[in-house]
Structures are given as C-alpha cells and as structure tokens.
CSV table of C-alpha atoms in Angstrom, one decimal:
chain,number,residue,atom,x,y,z
A,62,MET,CA,84.1,-21.8,71.8
A,63,VAL,CA,83.3,-21.6,68.0
A,64,VAL,CA,81.1,-18.4,68.4
A,65,LYS,CA,84.0,-15.6,68.6
A,66,PRO,CA,85.8,-17.2,65.2
A,67,LEU,CA,82.6,-17.2,63.5
A,68,LYS,CA,81.8,-13.8,64.4
A,69,ARG,CA,85.5,-13.0,63.1
A,70,ARG,CA,84.8,-15.0,59.6
A,71,ALA,CA,81.7,-12.7,58.5
A,72,GLY,CA,82.7,-9.5,59.8
A,73,THR,CA,85.7,-9.4,57.4
A,74,SER,CA,83.7,-11.0,55.1
A,75,GLY,CA,81.4,-8.7,54.9
A,76,HIS,CA,84.5,-5.9,54.3
A,77,LEU,CA,85.4,-8.0,52.0
A,78,SER,CA,82.7,-7.5,49.5
A,79,ALA,CA,82.2,-4.4,50.1
A,80,LEU,CA,85.9,-3.4,49.2
A,81,SER,CA,85.3,-5.5,46.0
A,82,ASN,CA,81.6,-4.3,45.0
A,83,LEU,CA,84.3,-1.1,45.5
A,84,LEU,CA,86.4,-1.8,43.5
A,85,GLN,CA,85.1,-2.7,40.5
A,86,ASP,CA,82.9,0.3,40.4
A,87,SER,CA,86.0,2.9,41.3
A,88,ARG,CA,88.4,1.0,38.8
A,89,SER,CA,88.6,3.4,36.4
A,90,ASP,CA,87.8,6.9,38.1
A,91,ALA,CA,89.5,8.5,41.5
A,92,ALA,CA,86.4,10.1,42.5
A,93,ARG,CA,84.7,7.8,42.8
A,94,LEU,CA,87.2,5.4,44.6
A,95,PHE,CA,87.5,8.4,47.1
A,96,GLU,CA,83.5,9.5,47.0
A,97,HIS,CA,82.0,5.8,47.6
A,98,GLY,CA,85.2,4.4,49.6
A,99,LEU,CA,84.2,7.1,52.5
A,100,GLU,CA,80.3,6.3,51.7
A,101,MET,CA,81.4,2.2,52.4
A,102,LEU,CA,82.8,2.7,56.2
A,103,VAL,CA,80.3,5.0,56.7
A,104,GLN,CA,77.7,2.5,55.7
A,105,THR,CA,79.4,-0.5,56.9
A,106,LEU,CA,81.0,0.5,60.1
A,107,HIS,CA,77.8,2.6,61.2
A,108,ILE,CA,79.6,5.2,62.3
A,109,ASP,CA,78.7,9.6,61.9
A,110,GLN,CA,81.6,10.2,59.2
A,111,ALA,CA,84.5,9.0,57.3
A,112,LEU,CA,86.9,11.1,55.7
A,113,LEU,CA,89.8,12.1,53.5
A,114,THR,CA,91.9,15.0,55.0
A,115,ARG,CA,94.9,17.2,53.2
A,116,VAL,CA,97.5,18.9,54.5
A,117,THR,CA,98.9,22.1,52.9
A,118,HIS,CA,101.1,24.9,52.8
A,119,LEU,CA,97.8,26.5,55.1
A,120,GLY,CA,96.9,23.4,57.4
A,121,HIS,CA,94.9,20.8,57.3
A,122,GLU,CA,91.6,20.6,54.3
A,123,VAL,CA,88.9,18.3,54.4
A,124,LEU,CA,89.7,16.5,51.4
A,125,TRP,CA,86.9,14.4,50.7
A,126,TRP,CA,84.0,13.1,52.9
A,127,ALA,CA,81.2,10.7,53.9
A,128,SER,CA,78.2,11.6,56.4
A,129,ALA,CA,75.4,9.1,58.2
A,130,PRO,CA,71.7,11.4,57.2
A,131,ASP,CA,71.3,11.6,61.0
A,132,ALA,CA,75.7,12.6,61.8
A,133,PRO,CA,75.8,15.4,64.0
A,134,LEU,CA,78.8,16.2,64.0
A,135,THR,CA,79.4,19.0,61.7
A,136,GLY,CA,82.3,21.5,63.3
A,137,ILE,CA,85.2,18.9,61.3
A,138,PHE,CA,84.8,20.8,58.6
A,139,GLU,CA,85.3,24.7,59.0
A,140,THR,CA,87.9,23.7,61.8
A,141,PRO,CA,89.6,20.5,60.6
A,142,GLU,CA,92.9,21.2,61.9
A,143,LYS,CA,90.8,20.9,65.5
A,144,GLY,CA,90.2,17.0,65.2
A,145,PHE,CA,92.5,14.2,65.4
A,146,CYS,CA,93.6,14.3,62.6
A,147,PRO,CA,96.5,16.7,63.3
A,148,PHE,CA,98.5,13.6,65.9
A,149,VAL,CA,98.2,11.1,62.9
A,150,ILE,CA,100.4,13.1,60.6
A,151,ALA,CA,102.7,13.5,63.0
A,152,HIS,CA,103.0,10.2,63.9
A,153,PRO,CA,102.5,8.5,60.6
A,154,GLU,CA,104.1,5.4,61.4
A,155,ARG,CA,101.3,4.0,63.0
A,156,PRO,CA,97.0,4.2,63.4
A,157,LEU,CA,95.2,6.0,66.0
A,158,THR,CA,92.4,4.7,67.4
A,159,ILE,CA,90.2,6.1,70.3
A,160,LYS,CA,87.4,4.3,71.8
A,161,ASP,CA,85.9,7.2,74.2
A,162,SER,CA,87.9,10.7,74.3
A,163,ALA,CA,85.3,11.2,76.8
A,164,HIS,CA,87.0,8.8,79.6
A,165,GLU,CA,90.7,8.5,77.6
A,166,PRO,CA,93.3,10.8,79.8
A,167,ARG,CA,94.9,12.2,77.3
A,168,TRP,CA,91.9,13.2,74.8
A,169,ARG,CA,89.1,14.1,77.5
A,170,LYS,CA,91.0,18.3,77.8
A,171,SER,CA,91.7,18.0,73.5
A,172,ALA,CA,89.5,20.0,71.2
A,173,GLY,CA,88.3,17.3,69.4
A,174,HIS,CA,85.8,15.5,72.2
A,175,LEU,CA,84.9,19.0,73.7
A,176,GLU,CA,84.4,21.4,70.7
A,177,LEU,CA,83.1,18.7,67.8
A,178,GLY,CA,82.2,16.8,69.7
A,179,ILE,CA,84.1,12.7,68.9
A,180,ARG,CA,84.1,10.4,71.1
A,181,SER,CA,85.7,7.6,68.8
A,182,TYR,CA,87.9,8.2,66.5
A,183,ALA,CA,89.7,5.4,63.6
A,184,GLY,CA,92.5,7.0,61.6
A,185,VAL,CA,95.6,6.7,59.0
A,186,ALA,CA,98.0,8.8,57.3
A,187,LEU,CA,98.1,8.5,53.7
A,188,MET,CA,101.8,8.5,52.4
A,189,VAL,CA,102.4,10.0,48.9
A,190,GLY,CA,106.5,9.0,48.3
A,191,ASP,CA,107.9,9.1,51.9
A,192,GLN,CA,106.1,12.5,52.2
A,193,VAL,CA,102.7,12.4,54.7
A,194,HIS,CA,100.3,13.7,52.0
A,195,GLY,CA,96.9,13.2,55.0
A,196,THR,CA,95.0,11.2,56.3
A,197,LEU,CA,92.0,8.4,55.7
A,198,CYS,CA,89.8,8.8,59.2
A,199,VAL,CA,86.3,7.5,61.1
A,200,GLN,CA,84.3,9.6,63.1
A,201,HIS,CA,81.7,8.4,65.7
A,202,HIS,CA,79.3,10.9,68.2
A,203,ALA,CA,79.3,8.0,70.4
A,204,PRO,CA,82.1,5.8,72.4
A,205,ARG,CA,83.1,2.3,69.8
A,206,VAL,CA,85.6,-0.2,69.9
A,207,PHE,CA,87.2,-0.7,65.9
A,208,THR,CA,87.3,-4.1,65.9
A,209,ARG,CA,90.6,-6.1,63.8
A,210,ALA,CA,88.3,-6.2,60.7
A,211,GLU,CA,87.1,-2.9,61.1
A,212,LEU,CA,90.6,-1.4,61.3
A,213,ALA,CA,92.0,-3.7,58.2
A,214,LEU,CA,89.5,-2.6,55.7
A,215,LEU,CA,90.4,1.4,57.2
A,216,LYS,CA,93.7,0.2,56.2
A,217,THR,CA,93.2,-1.1,53.1
A,218,LEU,CA,91.4,1.1,51.9
A,219,GLY,CA,94.1,3.5,53.1
A,220,HIS,CA,96.3,1.9,50.6
A,221,LEU,CA,94.2,2.4,47.7
A,222,VAL,CA,94.1,6.0,48.3
A,223,GLU,CA,97.7,6.7,48.5
A,224,ARG,CA,98.3,4.2,45.5
A,225,THR,CA,95.8,6.8,43.5
A,226,LEU,CA,97.1,9.6,44.8
A,227,GLU,CA,100.5,8.8,43.4
A,228,THR,CA,99.2,8.2,40.2
A,229,GLU,CA,97.4,11.8,40.2
A,230,ASN,CA,100.1,13.0,41.4
A,231,ILE,CA,102.4,10.8,38.5
A,232,LYS,CA,99.6,12.1,35.7
A,233,GLN,CA,100.1,16.0,37.2
A,234,GLU,CA,103.9,15.2,36.8
A,235,LEU,CA,103.5,14.1,33.2
A,236,GLN,CA,101.5,16.7,31.7
A,237,ALA,CA,103.9,19.7,33.6
A,238,ALA,CA,106.9,17.6,32.0
A,239,MET,CA,104.7,17.7,28.7
A,240,ASP,CA,103.9,21.5,29.4
A,241,ALA,CA,107.5,22.8,29.7
A,242,LEU,CA,108.6,20.1,26.8
A,243,GLU,CA,105.8,22.0,24.3
A,244,LEU,CA,107.2,25.4,25.5
A,245,SER,CA,110.8,24.6,25.0
A,246,SER,CA,109.9,22.9,21.3
A,247,ALA,CA,108.1,26.5,20.4
A,248,VAL,CA,110.6,28.8,21.4
A,249,VAL,CA,112.3,27.4,17.9
A,250,GLU,CA,109.2,28.6,16.3
A,251,ASP,CA,108.7,32.0,18.2
A,252,SER,CA,111.0,34.2,17.8
A,253,ALA,CA,108.8,36.4,21.0
A,254,LEU,CA,110.3,34.2,23.1
A,255,VAL,CA,113.7,35.0,22.9
A,256,SER,CA,116.4,38.2,22.9
A,257,ALA,CA,117.5,38.1,19.3
A,258,ARG,CA,120.4,39.5,21.3
A,259,SER,CA,121.9,36.7,23.3
A,260,GLY,CA,120.0,33.9,21.3
A,261,LEU,CA,119.1,32.8,24.6
A,262,PRO,CA,115.0,32.8,26.0
A,263,ASN,CA,113.9,36.0,27.3
A,264,ARG,CA,111.8,37.1,31.0
A,265,ARG,CA,108.7,36.1,28.7
A,266,TYR,CA,110.0,33.0,28.5
A,267,LEU,CA,111.2,32.7,32.0
A,268,ASP,CA,107.4,33.1,33.4
A,269,ILE,CA,106.1,30.3,31.4
A,270,TRP,CA,108.6,27.9,32.6
A,271,LEU,CA,108.2,28.9,36.5
A,272,ARG,CA,104.5,28.0,36.3
A,273,ALA,CA,105.1,24.3,35.6
A,274,SER,CA,109.0,23.9,37.0
A,275,LEU,CA,107.7,25.7,40.0
A,276,PHE,CA,104.9,23.3,39.8
A,277,MET,CA,107.5,20.7,40.0
A,278,ALA,CA,109.5,21.5,42.7
A,279,ARG,CA,106.9,21.6,45.1
A,280,ARG,CA,105.4,18.1,44.3
A,281,ARG,CA,108.7,17.1,45.2
A,282,ARG,CA,109.6,19.5,47.5
A,283,GLU,CA,112.7,20.3,46.3
A,284,PRO,CA,115.0,23.3,46.1
A,285,MET,CA,116.2,25.4,43.6
A,286,ALA,CA,119.2,27.4,43.1
A,287,LEU,CA,119.0,30.6,40.8
A,288,ALA,CA,122.8,32.2,40.0
A,289,LEU,CA,122.3,36.0,38.4
A,290,TRP,CA,125.6,37.8,36.6
A,291,SER,CA,126.4,40.6,33.8
A,292,GLN,CA,128.8,40.4,31.4
A,293,PRO,CA,129.4,42.3,27.9
A,294,MET,CA,128.3,41.2,24.1
A,295,VAL,CA,131.5,41.3,22.8
A,296,PRO,CA,132.0,39.5,20.0
A,297,GLY,CA,131.7,35.5,20.6
A,298,THR,CA,130.4,35.8,23.9
A,299,LYS,CA,127.4,34.9,22.0
A,300,GLY,CA,128.8,31.4,20.9
A,301,LYS,CA,129.5,31.2,24.5
A,302,LEU,CA,126.0,31.8,26.0
A,303,ALA,CA,124.7,29.2,23.3
A,304,ALA,CA,127.6,26.8,24.0
A,305,ALA,CA,127.2,26.7,28.1
A,306,ALA,CA,123.1,26.7,27.7
A,307,ALA,CA,123.5,23.1,25.0
A,308,HIS,CA,126.0,21.5,27.9
A,309,LEU,CA,123.1,22.1,31.0
A,310,ARG,CA,121.6,19.5,32.5
A,311,GLY,CA,118.4,18.9,30.5
A,312,GLU,CA,115.5,20.7,33.3
A,313,ASP,CA,118.2,23.8,34.1
A,314,LEU,CA,117.6,27.5,32.3
A,315,LEU,CA,119.9,30.3,30.8
A,316,VAL,CA,118.0,33.4,29.8
A,317,GLU,CA,118.7,36.9,29.2
A,318,LEU,CA,117.0,38.8,31.7
A,319,SER,CA,118.2,42.4,30.7
A,320,THR,CA,120.7,43.5,28.4
A,321,ASP,CA,124.0,42.3,28.9
A,322,GLN,CA,122.5,40.1,32.6
A,323,TYR,CA,122.4,36.8,32.5
A,324,LEU,CA,119.6,34.5,35.0
A,325,LEU,CA,120.3,30.7,35.4
A,326,LEU,CA,118.1,28.2,37.1
A,327,LEU,CA,119.0,25.0,38.8
A,328,PRO,CA,116.0,23.0,39.5
A,329,HIS,CA,116.2,20.1,42.2
A,330,THR,CA,119.5,21.6,43.0
A,331,GLY,CA,121.4,22.7,46.7
A,332,ASP,CA,123.6,25.5,47.2
A,333,THR,CA,126.9,23.4,46.7
A,334,GLY,CA,125.7,21.2,43.8
A,335,ALA,CA,124.9,24.8,42.2
A,336,ASP,CA,128.6,25.5,43.1
A,337,VAL,CA,130.1,22.8,41.4
A,338,LEU,CA,128.1,24.2,38.5
A,339,LEU,CA,128.9,27.3,38.7
A,340,ASP,CA,132.3,26.9,38.7
A,341,ARG,CA,132.3,25.0,35.7
A,342,LEU,CA,130.4,27.2,34.0
A,343,ARG,CA,132.9,30.4,34.7
A,344,GLN,CA,135.2,28.0,32.8
A,345,SER,CA,133.7,28.8,29.4
A,346,LEU,CA,131.7,32.0,30.0
A,347,GLY,CA,134.6,33.8,31.5
A,348,HIS,CA,134.6,35.2,35.9
A,349,HIS,CA,132.1,37.3,36.8
A,350,PRO,CA,130.6,38.9,40.2
A,351,THR,CA,127.7,36.4,40.7
A,352,GLY,CA,125.0,36.3,42.9
A,353,ALA,CA,123.3,33.1,44.2
A,354,ALA,CA,120.4,32.9,46.3
A,355,LEU,CA,118.2,29.7,47.1
A,356,TRP,CA,113.8,29.0,46.4
A,357,LEU,CA,112.4,26.6,48.8
A,358,PRO,CA,109.2,24.7,48.2
A,359,ASP,CA,108.2,25.9,51.7
A,360,GLY,CA,105.2,27.9,50.5
A,361,LYS,CA,106.3,31.5,51.6
A,362,ASP,CA,107.3,32.4,47.9
A,363,MET,CA,104.8,30.8,45.5
A,364,THR,CA,105.8,32.8,42.4
A,365,MET,CA,109.6,33.0,43.4
A,366,LYS,CA,109.7,36.7,43.6
A,367,SER,CA,110.9,37.2,46.8
A,368,ALA,CA,114.4,34.2,45.4
A,369,LEU,CA,114.4,36.6,42.5
A,370,SER,CA,115.0,39.7,45.4
A,371,ARG,CA,117.6,38.1,46.9
A,372,VAL,CA,119.2,36.6,44.1
A,373,ALA,CA,119.2,40.7,42.6
A,374,LYS,CA,120.4,41.3,46.1
A,375,ALA,CA,123.5,39.2,46.1
A,376,PHE,CA,124.9,40.5,42.1
A,377,THR,CA,124.6,43.7,44.0
A,378,ASP,CA,126.8,43.1,46.5
A,379,ALA,CA,129.2,40.8,44.6
A,380,ASN,CA,129.6,43.7,42.1
A,381,ARG,CA,130.5,45.8,44.9
A,382,ASP,CA,133.0,43.9,47.2
A,383,SER,CA,134.1,42.8,43.5
A,384,SER,CA,133.5,38.8,44.7
A,385,PRO,CA,133.6,36.0,42.4
A,386,ARG,CA,129.9,34.6,44.5
A,387,VAL,CA,127.5,36.1,46.8
A,388,TRP,CA,125.4,33.8,48.4
A,389,ASN,CA,122.1,35.6,50.0
A,390,HIS,CA,119.8,32.9,51.8
A,391,GLY,CA,117.7,35.5,52.9
C-alpha cells in the first residue's frame, strides 16, 4: 500500500539534494550553473544528453550541453532544428514530453526520430521577459517514461536558467548604457566627435553611438525611427538646433550627417510616435521636407545600412514633391 509514495518521496528527495548541491556550486557563476546543471540532469535522470539551446536570427543553436560517456546521440549539434526543441519553442506555455517517438503517431516520422535517433525527450521553453529565448531539454536513445518528480526537476532548473539569462541580459544592457553615457560625456572633451559648424554630434559620433543603441534595440525587440532633412545654416539656426537637441528624450539623438543635413534617431519609437515628435520639432526648427523610415530589430539589417538608405530615398522624394514628410517602409 505504501510502496509508490515511498518511491516518489525518495526520488524527489534525491532530486532536491542534487539541485541543492548545484546551487551551492554555481551561486556566483552563470556558466557553472549551465555546465553543472546539465551534468546533473544527465547523471540524475540517467539519460544520454541534456541541452541548453537558444533561438537567434540565424535559427536554433545548441548553446551548452552535457552527454553521458557512451551516448550514441551526436547529430543534434550540427542540425538542432531537426530535434524536438522547435516544437517547444512553438508552444512555450507547456513542456513537451515524448515517451517513445517510434510508436507515437505524431513523432514516428519526425527527423528527430528518423535522423537523430531520439526516442524519448522532455523539454521546457526558456522565457526572458515575454520572449522565448530557447529551451532546456533532455533526450535519450531508448524509450523512457519521465516521472512527475523528474519533470519537476527539469522545470525548476529551467526557471533558474531563465532568471540567470535575464540577469545576464540586464548586465549587458547596463554595460551598453554605461558605454553610451561615457560616449556622451566624451563629446564635451573630444571636438572630433562634434561638428564645429552646428554644434551637434557628427557622423563619427553616430557610428559609435549605433554600436550600443542597436544592441539594446535588438535585446528589447524595439523599432527605431529615423528622420532626415536639410536646412541652411543662417543666423539663429545653430541656436535652434541646440535647443531642439536639448529638448529631445534621453535616448534620442540629433546629428549633423553632412553639411546642412540633419538626421534624427528615435529609439523604441514607431511611425506614429515619430510623427508626433517630428511635428513638435517643426515648431522650433521650421518646416523642411523630411524623409522618414523605421529600422526593425529583425536581424535583416544589423548595421542599419538598409534603413539609412531608405530614409535617404524618402528625403529625396520629399524634396522632389515638396512634401512635409515622406515615409519609406521598404
């Protein structure tokens, strides 16, 4: 009568002990959590492999792994998209468990079974904020039933990995913000980054600023609006430009792109928000035909080259048609 409860408690106790040892061993080092956590899963669950994967603009990637000494599974490293992790990514709200892919209609013709030889699998999605970052999974070459305690261990480790990834992302964003702040401070001391003619940051400053700003925009998955116009440097223009730059939002940037040509960059701003801000700017700088475009963090334009080309074309069209503003969405 008490055999099953005793076995469940013993299994749970062993898993908790392994998890406790892991936390003690990796408290100050994210890499140790990943490395030792995956080793713990392999040893505790007696399976072939434990993997930490991530999704990038290039597709699926195996980020960290641990394998049993005699594990026959190897193809997953070259082609992780053929495994079962993409199914977890597609449905992040629930774990995926496969007892035997060879006898389950949904999986028996899958590449994970036929090409990689994975018979049993359990995986959970890793969320960073509201975005799916990757998966934590275990897989085995033979049929296997994952107990409730084993799945609880996998989920708990998944939560720890999520929090660690979130912390690491925050550290990287903070470093990028500090770099941008340091750059802004350097402008006061380095005249090479400022146009003497307009008093605004120049193209060299823009190139450096983009390194930090594009990184943060990709992390946040937020668009950036660009606006380009031209106006002659007549008496009073320099003061108007300085006043406009001083009243921009904290992360916005107004630069002198070339003689009499000015580029405004508005991070985490869509076209509607940009229109509102540009209308305000016209009140102080005057009415000038303006080209506008959006840069999207979709991995297709990593350096903003395409967005800069589009805003330049929109600027040309606005001048040709004498339009207050022309958007080029590509």
